[in-house]
Amino acid sequence: MLDASAPRWIGRYGSPVTFFAWLPLVGDALCVAAGWLRVSWLAALGFMAMDG
């Protein structure tokens, strides 16, 4: 089950939260929430690439 607090985190902190996409379960929810809330894909890509 995806974490229900992810949309709140994305709404509050924006695309930098996608840095934590590597976390199990929570990271998946953050990616889904970022897409659903239409976060800038380029910024999200940058933050996700930094943790790889």
mmCIF file of N, CA, C and O in Angstrom, residues 1-4 9 16 19 22-23 29 31-34 37-38 40 43-46 50:
data_model
loop_
_atom_site.group_PDB
_atom_site.id
_atom_site.type_symbol
_atom_site.label_atom_id
_atom_site.label_comp_id
_atom_site.label_asym_id
_atom_site.label_seq_id
_atom_site.Cartn_x
_atom_site.Cartn_y
_atom_site.Cartn_z
ATOM 1 N N MET A 1 0.847 -1.180 0.000
ATOM 2 C CA MET A 1 0.000 0.000 0.000
ATOM 3 C C MET A 1 0.893 1.243 0.000
ATOM 4 O O MET A 1 1.889 1.304 0.706
ATOM 5 N N LEU A 2 0.521 2.222 -0.767
ATOM 6 C CA LEU A 2 1.314 3.444 -0.844
ATOM 7 C C LEU A 2 1.045 4.340 0.351
ATOM 8 O O LEU A 2 -0.045 4.344 0.913
ATOM 9 N N ASP A 3 2.032 5.094 0.737
ATOM 10 C CA ASP A 3 1.935 5.987 1.874
ATOM 11 C C ASP A 3 1.031 7.173 1.554
ATOM 12 O O ASP A 3 1.256 7.885 0.576
ATOM 13 N N ALA A 4 0.013 7.414 2.379
ATOM 14 C CA ALA A 4 -0.966 8.477 2.125
ATOM 15 C C ALA A 4 -0.411 9.873 2.412
ATOM 16 O O ALA A 4 -1.004 10.871 2.017
ATOM 17 N N TRP A 9 3.615 15.795 1.479
ATOM 18 C CA TRP A 9 5.037 16.146 1.420
ATOM 19 C C TRP A 9 5.364 16.871 0.131
ATOM 20 O O TRP A 9 6.091 17.864 0.134
ATOM 21 N N PRO A 16 12.087 18.772 -4.536
ATOM 22 C CA PRO A 16 13.223 18.199 -3.789
ATOM 23 C C PRO A 16 12.879 16.919 -3.032
ATOM 24 O O PRO A 16 13.759 16.102 -2.761
ATOM 25 N N PHE A 19 14.002 13.420 -4.261
ATOM 26 C CA PHE A 19 15.339 12.902 -3.953
ATOM 27 C C PHE A 19 15.232 11.573 -3.203
ATOM 28 O O PHE A 19 16.084 10.705 -3.313
ATOM 29 N N TRP A 22 14.375 6.641 -3.760
ATOM 30 C CA TRP A 22 15.044 5.354 -3.557
ATOM 31 C C TRP A 22 14.494 4.588 -2.351
ATOM 32 O O TRP A 22 14.748 3.393 -2.210
ATOM 33 N N LEU A 23 13.737 5.246 -1.486
ATOM 34 C CA LEU A 23 13.204 4.573 -0.297
ATOM 35 C C LEU A 23 12.137 3.547 -0.675
ATOM 36 O O LEU A 23 11.295 3.815 -1.528
ATOM 37 N N ALA A 29 5.481 6.034 -3.620
ATOM 38 C CA ALA A 29 4.365 6.954 -3.375
ATOM 39 C C ALA A 29 4.757 8.393 -3.716
ATOM 40 O O ALA A 29 3.941 9.152 -4.246
ATOM 41 N N CYS A 31 6.906 9.338 -6.001
ATOM 42 C CA CYS A 31 6.931 9.471 -7.462
ATOM 43 C C CYS A 31 5.526 9.586 -8.034
ATOM 44 O O CYS A 31 5.263 10.413 -8.914
ATOM 45 N N VAL A 32 4.615 8.777 -7.534
ATOM 46 C CA VAL A 32 3.220 8.840 -7.985
ATOM 47 C C VAL A 32 2.618 10.190 -7.633
ATOM 48 O O VAL A 32 1.951 10.831 -8.455
ATOM 49 N N ALA A 33 2.855 10.649 -6.401
ATOM 50 C CA ALA A 33 2.302 11.937 -5.966
ATOM 51 C C ALA A 33 2.890 13.090 -6.775
ATOM 52 O O ALA A 33 2.179 14.039 -7.114
ATOM 53 N N ALA A 34 4.166 13.016 -7.099
ATOM 54 C CA ALA A 34 4.800 14.075 -7.898
ATOM 55 C C ALA A 34 4.165 14.153 -9.276
ATOM 56 O O ALA A 34 3.919 15.247 -9.797
ATOM 57 N N LEU A 37 0.492 15.539 -8.880
ATOM 58 C CA LEU A 37 0.459 16.977 -8.569
ATOM 59 C C LEU A 37 1.174 17.814 -9.624
ATOM 60 O O LEU A 37 1.350 19.011 -9.453
ATOM 61 N N ARG A 38 1.625 17.157 -10.687
ATOM 62 C CA ARG A 38 2.256 17.818 -11.831
ATOM 63 C C ARG A 38 3.479 18.655 -11.451
ATOM 64 O O ARG A 38 3.619 19.811 -11.838
ATOM 65 N N SER A 40 7.269 19.752 -11.738
ATOM 66 C CA SER A 40 8.143 19.908 -12.903
ATOM 67 C C SER A 40 8.972 18.646 -13.104
ATOM 68 O O SER A 40 9.738 18.245 -12.225
ATOM 69 N N ALA A 43 12.881 19.155 -12.903
ATOM 70 C CA ALA A 43 13.395 19.289 -11.535
ATOM 71 C C ALA A 43 13.367 17.944 -10.809
ATOM 72 O O ALA A 43 14.331 17.580 -10.129
ATOM 73 N N ALA A 44 12.274 17.214 -10.953
ATOM 74 C CA ALA A 44 12.158 15.901 -10.304
ATOM 75 C C ALA A 44 13.234 14.945 -10.835
ATOM 76 O O ALA A 44 13.853 14.206 -10.063
ATOM 77 N N LEU A 45 13.466 14.981 -12.145
ATOM 78 C CA LEU A 45 14.502 14.147 -12.742
ATOM 79 C C LEU A 45 15.872 14.468 -12.151
ATOM 80 O O LEU A 45 16.655 13.578 -11.836
ATOM 81 N N GLY A 46 16.153 15.755 -11.988
ATOM 82 C CA GLY A 46 17.432 16.167 -11.410
ATOM 83 C C GLY A 46 17.629 15.654 -9.994
ATOM 84 O O GLY A 46 18.694 15.131 -9.658
ATOM 85 N N MET A 50 20.327 12.649 -8.573
ATOM 86 C CA MET A 50 21.345 12.906 -7.546
ATOM 87 C C MET A 50 21.456 11.748 -6.562
ATOM 88 O O MET A 50 22.526 11.535 -6.001
#
